[in-house]
Short mmCIF file of C-alpha atoms in Angstrom, two decimals:
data_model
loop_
_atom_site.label_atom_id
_atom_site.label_comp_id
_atom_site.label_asym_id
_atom_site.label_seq_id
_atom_site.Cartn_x
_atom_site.Cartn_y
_atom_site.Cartn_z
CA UNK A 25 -0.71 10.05 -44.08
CA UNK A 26 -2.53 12.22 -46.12
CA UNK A 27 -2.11 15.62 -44.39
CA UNK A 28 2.19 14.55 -44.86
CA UNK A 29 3.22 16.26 -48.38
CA UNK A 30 5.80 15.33 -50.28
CA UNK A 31 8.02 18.69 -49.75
CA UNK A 32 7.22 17.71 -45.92
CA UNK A 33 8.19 13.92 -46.14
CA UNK A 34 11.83 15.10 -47.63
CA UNK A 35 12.97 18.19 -45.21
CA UNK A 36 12.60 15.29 -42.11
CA UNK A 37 13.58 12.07 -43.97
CA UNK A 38 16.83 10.96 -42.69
CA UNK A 39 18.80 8.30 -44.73
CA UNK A 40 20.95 5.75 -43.42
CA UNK A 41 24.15 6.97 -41.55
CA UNK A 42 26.68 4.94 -43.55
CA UNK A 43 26.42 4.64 -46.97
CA UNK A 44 25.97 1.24 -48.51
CA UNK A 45 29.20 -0.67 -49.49
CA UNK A 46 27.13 -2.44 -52.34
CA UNK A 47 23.70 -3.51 -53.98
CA UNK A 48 23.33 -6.44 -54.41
CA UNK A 49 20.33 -7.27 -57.75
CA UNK A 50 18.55 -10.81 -58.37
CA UNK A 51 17.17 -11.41 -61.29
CA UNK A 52 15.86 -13.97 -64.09
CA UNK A 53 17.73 -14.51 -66.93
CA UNK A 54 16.63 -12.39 -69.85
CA UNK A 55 14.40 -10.32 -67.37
CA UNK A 56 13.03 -7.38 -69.28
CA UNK A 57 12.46 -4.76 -66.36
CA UNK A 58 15.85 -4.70 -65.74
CA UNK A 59 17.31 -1.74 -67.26
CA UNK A 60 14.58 0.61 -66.05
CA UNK A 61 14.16 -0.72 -62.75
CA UNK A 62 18.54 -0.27 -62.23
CA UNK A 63 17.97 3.64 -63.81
CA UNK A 64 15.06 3.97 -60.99
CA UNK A 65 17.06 2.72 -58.29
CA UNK A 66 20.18 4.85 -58.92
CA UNK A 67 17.73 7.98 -59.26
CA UNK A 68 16.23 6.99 -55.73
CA UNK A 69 18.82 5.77 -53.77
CA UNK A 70 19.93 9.85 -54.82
CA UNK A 71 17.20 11.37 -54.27
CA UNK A 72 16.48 10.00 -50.43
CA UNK A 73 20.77 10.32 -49.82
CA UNK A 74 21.05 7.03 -49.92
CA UNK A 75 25.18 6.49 -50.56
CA UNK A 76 26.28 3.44 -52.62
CA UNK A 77 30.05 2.76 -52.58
CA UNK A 78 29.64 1.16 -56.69
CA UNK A 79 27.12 0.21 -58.93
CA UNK A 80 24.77 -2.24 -57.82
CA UNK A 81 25.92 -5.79 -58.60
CA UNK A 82 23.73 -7.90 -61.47
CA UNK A 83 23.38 -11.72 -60.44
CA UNK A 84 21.38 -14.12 -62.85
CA UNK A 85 19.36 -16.61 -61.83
CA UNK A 86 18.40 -19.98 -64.23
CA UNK A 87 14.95 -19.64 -65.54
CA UNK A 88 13.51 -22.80 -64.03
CA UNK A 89 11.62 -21.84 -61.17
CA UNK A 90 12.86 -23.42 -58.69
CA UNK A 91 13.38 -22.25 -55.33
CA UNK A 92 17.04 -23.92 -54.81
CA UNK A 93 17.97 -21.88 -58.07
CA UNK A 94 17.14 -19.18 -56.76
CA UNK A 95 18.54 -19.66 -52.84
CA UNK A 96 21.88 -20.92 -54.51
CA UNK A 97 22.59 -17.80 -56.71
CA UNK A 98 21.78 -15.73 -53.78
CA UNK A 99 24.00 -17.54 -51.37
CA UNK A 100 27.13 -17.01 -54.13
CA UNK A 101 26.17 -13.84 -54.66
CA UNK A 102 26.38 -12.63 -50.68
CA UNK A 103 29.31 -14.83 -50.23
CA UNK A 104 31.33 -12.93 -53.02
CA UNK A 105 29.85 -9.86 -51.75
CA UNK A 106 30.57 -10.64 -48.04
CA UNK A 107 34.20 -11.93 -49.36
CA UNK A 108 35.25 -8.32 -51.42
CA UNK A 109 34.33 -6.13 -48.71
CA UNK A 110 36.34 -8.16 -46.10
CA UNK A 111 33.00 -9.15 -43.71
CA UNK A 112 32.25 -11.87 -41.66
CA UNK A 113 29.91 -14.42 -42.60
CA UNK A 114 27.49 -14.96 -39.87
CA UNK A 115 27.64 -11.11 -38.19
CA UNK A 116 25.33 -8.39 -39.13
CA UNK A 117 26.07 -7.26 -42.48
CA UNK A 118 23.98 -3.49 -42.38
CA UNK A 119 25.60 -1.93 -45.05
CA UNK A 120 24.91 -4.80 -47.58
CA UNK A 121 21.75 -5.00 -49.55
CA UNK A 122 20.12 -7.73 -51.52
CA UNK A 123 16.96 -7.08 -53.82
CA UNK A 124 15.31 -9.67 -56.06
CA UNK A 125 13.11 -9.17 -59.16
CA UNK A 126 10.37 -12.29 -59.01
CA UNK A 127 8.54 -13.46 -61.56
CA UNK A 128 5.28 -13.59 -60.90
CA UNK A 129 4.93 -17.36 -61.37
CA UNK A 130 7.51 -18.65 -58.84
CA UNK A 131 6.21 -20.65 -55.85
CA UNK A 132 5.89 -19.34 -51.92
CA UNK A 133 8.87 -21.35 -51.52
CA UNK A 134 11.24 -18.69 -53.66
CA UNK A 135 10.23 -15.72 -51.31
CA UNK A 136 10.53 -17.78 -48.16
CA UNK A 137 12.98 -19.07 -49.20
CA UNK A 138 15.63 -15.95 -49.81
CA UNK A 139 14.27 -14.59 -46.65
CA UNK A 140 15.19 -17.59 -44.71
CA UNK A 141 19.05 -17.20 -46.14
CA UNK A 142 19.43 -13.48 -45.82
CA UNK A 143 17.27 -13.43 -42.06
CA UNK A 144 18.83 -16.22 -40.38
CA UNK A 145 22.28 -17.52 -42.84
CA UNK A 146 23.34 -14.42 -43.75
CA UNK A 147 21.77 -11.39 -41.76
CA UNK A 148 22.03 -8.68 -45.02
CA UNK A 149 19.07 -6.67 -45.92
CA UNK A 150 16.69 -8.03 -48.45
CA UNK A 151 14.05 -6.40 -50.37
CA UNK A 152 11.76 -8.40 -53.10
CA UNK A 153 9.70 -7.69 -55.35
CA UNK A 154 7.39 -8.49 -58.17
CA UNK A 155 7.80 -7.99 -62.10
CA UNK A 156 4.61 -7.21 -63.02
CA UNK A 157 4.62 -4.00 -59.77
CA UNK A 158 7.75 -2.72 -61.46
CA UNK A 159 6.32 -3.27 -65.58
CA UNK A 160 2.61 -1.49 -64.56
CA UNK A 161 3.43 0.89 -61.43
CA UNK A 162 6.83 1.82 -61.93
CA UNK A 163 6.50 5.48 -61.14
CA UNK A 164 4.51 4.30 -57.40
CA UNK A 165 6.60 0.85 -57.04
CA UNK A 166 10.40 2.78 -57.36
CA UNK A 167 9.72 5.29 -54.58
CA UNK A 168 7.78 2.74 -52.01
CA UNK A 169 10.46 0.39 -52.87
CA UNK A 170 13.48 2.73 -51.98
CA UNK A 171 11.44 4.17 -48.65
CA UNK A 172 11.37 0.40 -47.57
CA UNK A 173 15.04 0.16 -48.63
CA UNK A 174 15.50 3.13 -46.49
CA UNK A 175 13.97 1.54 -43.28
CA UNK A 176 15.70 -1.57 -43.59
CA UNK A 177 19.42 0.15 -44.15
CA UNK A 178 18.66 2.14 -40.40
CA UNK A 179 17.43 5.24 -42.35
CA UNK A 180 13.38 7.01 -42.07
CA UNK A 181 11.77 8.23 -44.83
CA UNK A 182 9.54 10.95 -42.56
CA UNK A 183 8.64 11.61 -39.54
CA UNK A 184 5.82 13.83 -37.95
CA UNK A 185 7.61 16.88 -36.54
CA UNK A 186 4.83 17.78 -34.46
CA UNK A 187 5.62 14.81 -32.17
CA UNK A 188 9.21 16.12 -31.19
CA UNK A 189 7.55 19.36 -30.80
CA UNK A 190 5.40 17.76 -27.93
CA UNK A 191 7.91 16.60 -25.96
CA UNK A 192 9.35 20.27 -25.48
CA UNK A 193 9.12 21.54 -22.30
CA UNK A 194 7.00 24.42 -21.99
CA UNK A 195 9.61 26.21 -19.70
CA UNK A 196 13.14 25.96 -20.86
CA UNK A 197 12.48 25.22 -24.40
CA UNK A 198 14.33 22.22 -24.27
CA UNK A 199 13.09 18.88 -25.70
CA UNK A 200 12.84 16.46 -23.09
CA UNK A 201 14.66 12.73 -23.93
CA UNK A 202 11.56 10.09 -23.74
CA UNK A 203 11.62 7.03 -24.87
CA UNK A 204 7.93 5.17 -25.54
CA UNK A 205 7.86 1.39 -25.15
CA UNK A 206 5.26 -0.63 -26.23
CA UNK A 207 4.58 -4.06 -25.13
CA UNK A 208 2.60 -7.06 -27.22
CA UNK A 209 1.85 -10.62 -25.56
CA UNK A 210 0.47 -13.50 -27.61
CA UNK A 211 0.41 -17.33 -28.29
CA UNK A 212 1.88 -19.56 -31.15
CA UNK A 213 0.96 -22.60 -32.21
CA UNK A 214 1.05 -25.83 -29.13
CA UNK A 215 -0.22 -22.70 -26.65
CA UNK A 216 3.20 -21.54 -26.52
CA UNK A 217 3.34 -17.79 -25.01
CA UNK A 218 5.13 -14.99 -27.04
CA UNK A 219 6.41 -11.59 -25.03
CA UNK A 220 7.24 -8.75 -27.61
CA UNK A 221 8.36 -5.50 -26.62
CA UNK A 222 9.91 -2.36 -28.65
CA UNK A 223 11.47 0.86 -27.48
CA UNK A 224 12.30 4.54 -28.99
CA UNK A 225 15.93 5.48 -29.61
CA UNK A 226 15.62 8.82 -31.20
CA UNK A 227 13.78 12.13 -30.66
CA UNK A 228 11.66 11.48 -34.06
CA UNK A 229 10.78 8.34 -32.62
CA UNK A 230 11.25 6.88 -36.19
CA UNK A 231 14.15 4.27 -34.64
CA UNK A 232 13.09 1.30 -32.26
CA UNK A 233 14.87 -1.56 -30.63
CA UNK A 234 12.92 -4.53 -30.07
CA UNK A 235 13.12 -8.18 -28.51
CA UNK A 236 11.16 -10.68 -28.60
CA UNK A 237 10.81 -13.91 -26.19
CA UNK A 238 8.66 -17.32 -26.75
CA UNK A 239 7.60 -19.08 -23.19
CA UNK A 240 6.52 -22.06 -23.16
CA UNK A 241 2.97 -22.38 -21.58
CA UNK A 242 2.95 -23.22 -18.01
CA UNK A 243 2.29 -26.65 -16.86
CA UNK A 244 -0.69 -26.76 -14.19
CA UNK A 245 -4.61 -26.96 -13.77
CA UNK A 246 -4.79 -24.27 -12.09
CA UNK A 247 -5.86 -20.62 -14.89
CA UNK A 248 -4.75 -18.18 -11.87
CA UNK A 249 -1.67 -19.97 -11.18
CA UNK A 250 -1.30 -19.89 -15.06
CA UNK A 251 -2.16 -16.09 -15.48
CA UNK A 252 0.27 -15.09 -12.16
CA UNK A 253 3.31 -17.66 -13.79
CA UNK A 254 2.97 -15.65 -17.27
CA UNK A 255 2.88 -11.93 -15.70
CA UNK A 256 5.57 -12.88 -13.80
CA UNK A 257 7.44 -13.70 -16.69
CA UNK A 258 6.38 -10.64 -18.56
CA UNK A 259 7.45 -9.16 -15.75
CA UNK A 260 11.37 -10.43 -15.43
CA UNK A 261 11.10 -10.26 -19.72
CA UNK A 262 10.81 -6.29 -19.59
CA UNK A 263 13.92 -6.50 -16.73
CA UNK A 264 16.00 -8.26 -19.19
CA UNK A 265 14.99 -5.70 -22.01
CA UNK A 266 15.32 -2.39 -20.14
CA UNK A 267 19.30 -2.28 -19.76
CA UNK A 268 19.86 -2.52 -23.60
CA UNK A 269 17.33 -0.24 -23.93
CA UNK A 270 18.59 2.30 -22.35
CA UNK A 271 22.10 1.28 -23.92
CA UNK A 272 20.91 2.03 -27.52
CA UNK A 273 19.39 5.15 -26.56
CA UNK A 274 21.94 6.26 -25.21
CA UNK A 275 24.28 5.59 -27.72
CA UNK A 276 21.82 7.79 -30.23
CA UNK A 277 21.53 10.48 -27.65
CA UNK A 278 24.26 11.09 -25.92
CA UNK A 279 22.33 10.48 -23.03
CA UNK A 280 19.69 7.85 -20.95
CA UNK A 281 16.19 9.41 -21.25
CA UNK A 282 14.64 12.01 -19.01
CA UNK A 283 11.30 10.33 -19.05
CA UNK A 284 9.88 6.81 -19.91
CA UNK A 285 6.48 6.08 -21.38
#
């Protein structure tokens, strides 16, 4: 936001609460922006107290733009990584980070590709981006690529400290625990319903928990029947979601929260 300065965005940003075992770096072989782009990085990760264990990790990829060139050196690359710090292939690897330099010539199929393997193989944060945002807009791409980096590790970059401020209550002074939820319905493709729903876990209400559910559309003539079936289902959905919910919160606060909204 505009009225957010930069002196503002730093005295609430918040980075991640463990620091990052390692970094791990895609890139082309012979790839030009490296050097630079590893110098920015270090000075970011710094600057937003972003902890890195060692020096992020270099992994060359064959210059043939292919997709499986790219997945494969990836998949070795989180493997090793996985294998020196002793984690489990499979569980949630938070304090693990993969970034990849693309050309900008490579196919969908690269991007989709690495986000497949480090989304749904290997759960490990991943952060891409393009060669030519790093050679033209270094100065804009290094900071908007760490804040990102930031999110993704569990961290915020700012917050609006007004909104804490609101929840205060006007007679003891004490901030009041809320949590917002918000809750999205829509359809995929073949009619399929989707139920979506996220909730607050901190005071900043910069950290949210979310779930999502797919339904598959009712069978039936009948469009009340239909509309009744999916509320319903909405309804028993947001059961199933409220006791983690409160669980996370919790576990952030110390405490469930005094208020729901």
């Amino acid at each position: 936001p505009g009225g957010i300065g930069g002196a503002m965005k730093r005295s609430v940003a918040r980075g991640p609460d463990q620091q990052l075992l390692e970094v791990l770096v895609l890139h082309e072989r012979g790839e030009r922006e490296l050097g630079g782009f590893m110098n920015a990085l270090n000075e970011q990760l710094m600057s937003y107290q972003v902890g890195v264990a060692q020096r992020p990790t270099t992994v060359e990829v064959p210059g043939d733009g292919r997709a499986s060139s790219w997945v494969r050196a990836a998949r070795n690359g989180i493997e090793d990584m996985l294998r020196r710090h002793q984690m489990e292939t499979g569980k949630l690897a938070r304090r693990c980070l993969v970034i990849a330099i693309l050309p900008d010539s490579l196919p969908r199929e690269v991007y989709s590709g690495l986000k497949k393997l480090t989304y749904v193989d290997f759960p490990v944060a991943c952060q891409c981006v393009r060669r030519s945002t790093l050679a033209h807009k270094m100065g804009v791409a290094r900071s908007k690529l760490v804040g990102q980096i930031v999110v993704k590790c569990g961290g915020w970059i700012w917050a609006i400290p007004a909104i804490k401020e609101s929840l205060r209550d006007t007679e003891t002074g004490n901030v009041r625990k809320t949590m917002v939820i918000g809750v999205s319905t829509g359809k995929m493709p073949r009619q399929q319903g989707v139920l979506a729903a996220c909730a607050s876990t901190n005071d900043e209400m910069t950290s949210y928990m979310s779930a999502v559910q797919v339904l598959p559309t009712p069978s039936g003539t009948d469009t009340l029947s239909v509309v009744d079936t999916f509320k319903e289902r909405e309804a028993a959905f947001m059961q199933q979601c409220l006791p983690p919910f409160l669980q996370r919160f919790a576990q952030t606060n110390g405490c469930t929260p005094e208020r729901i909204v």
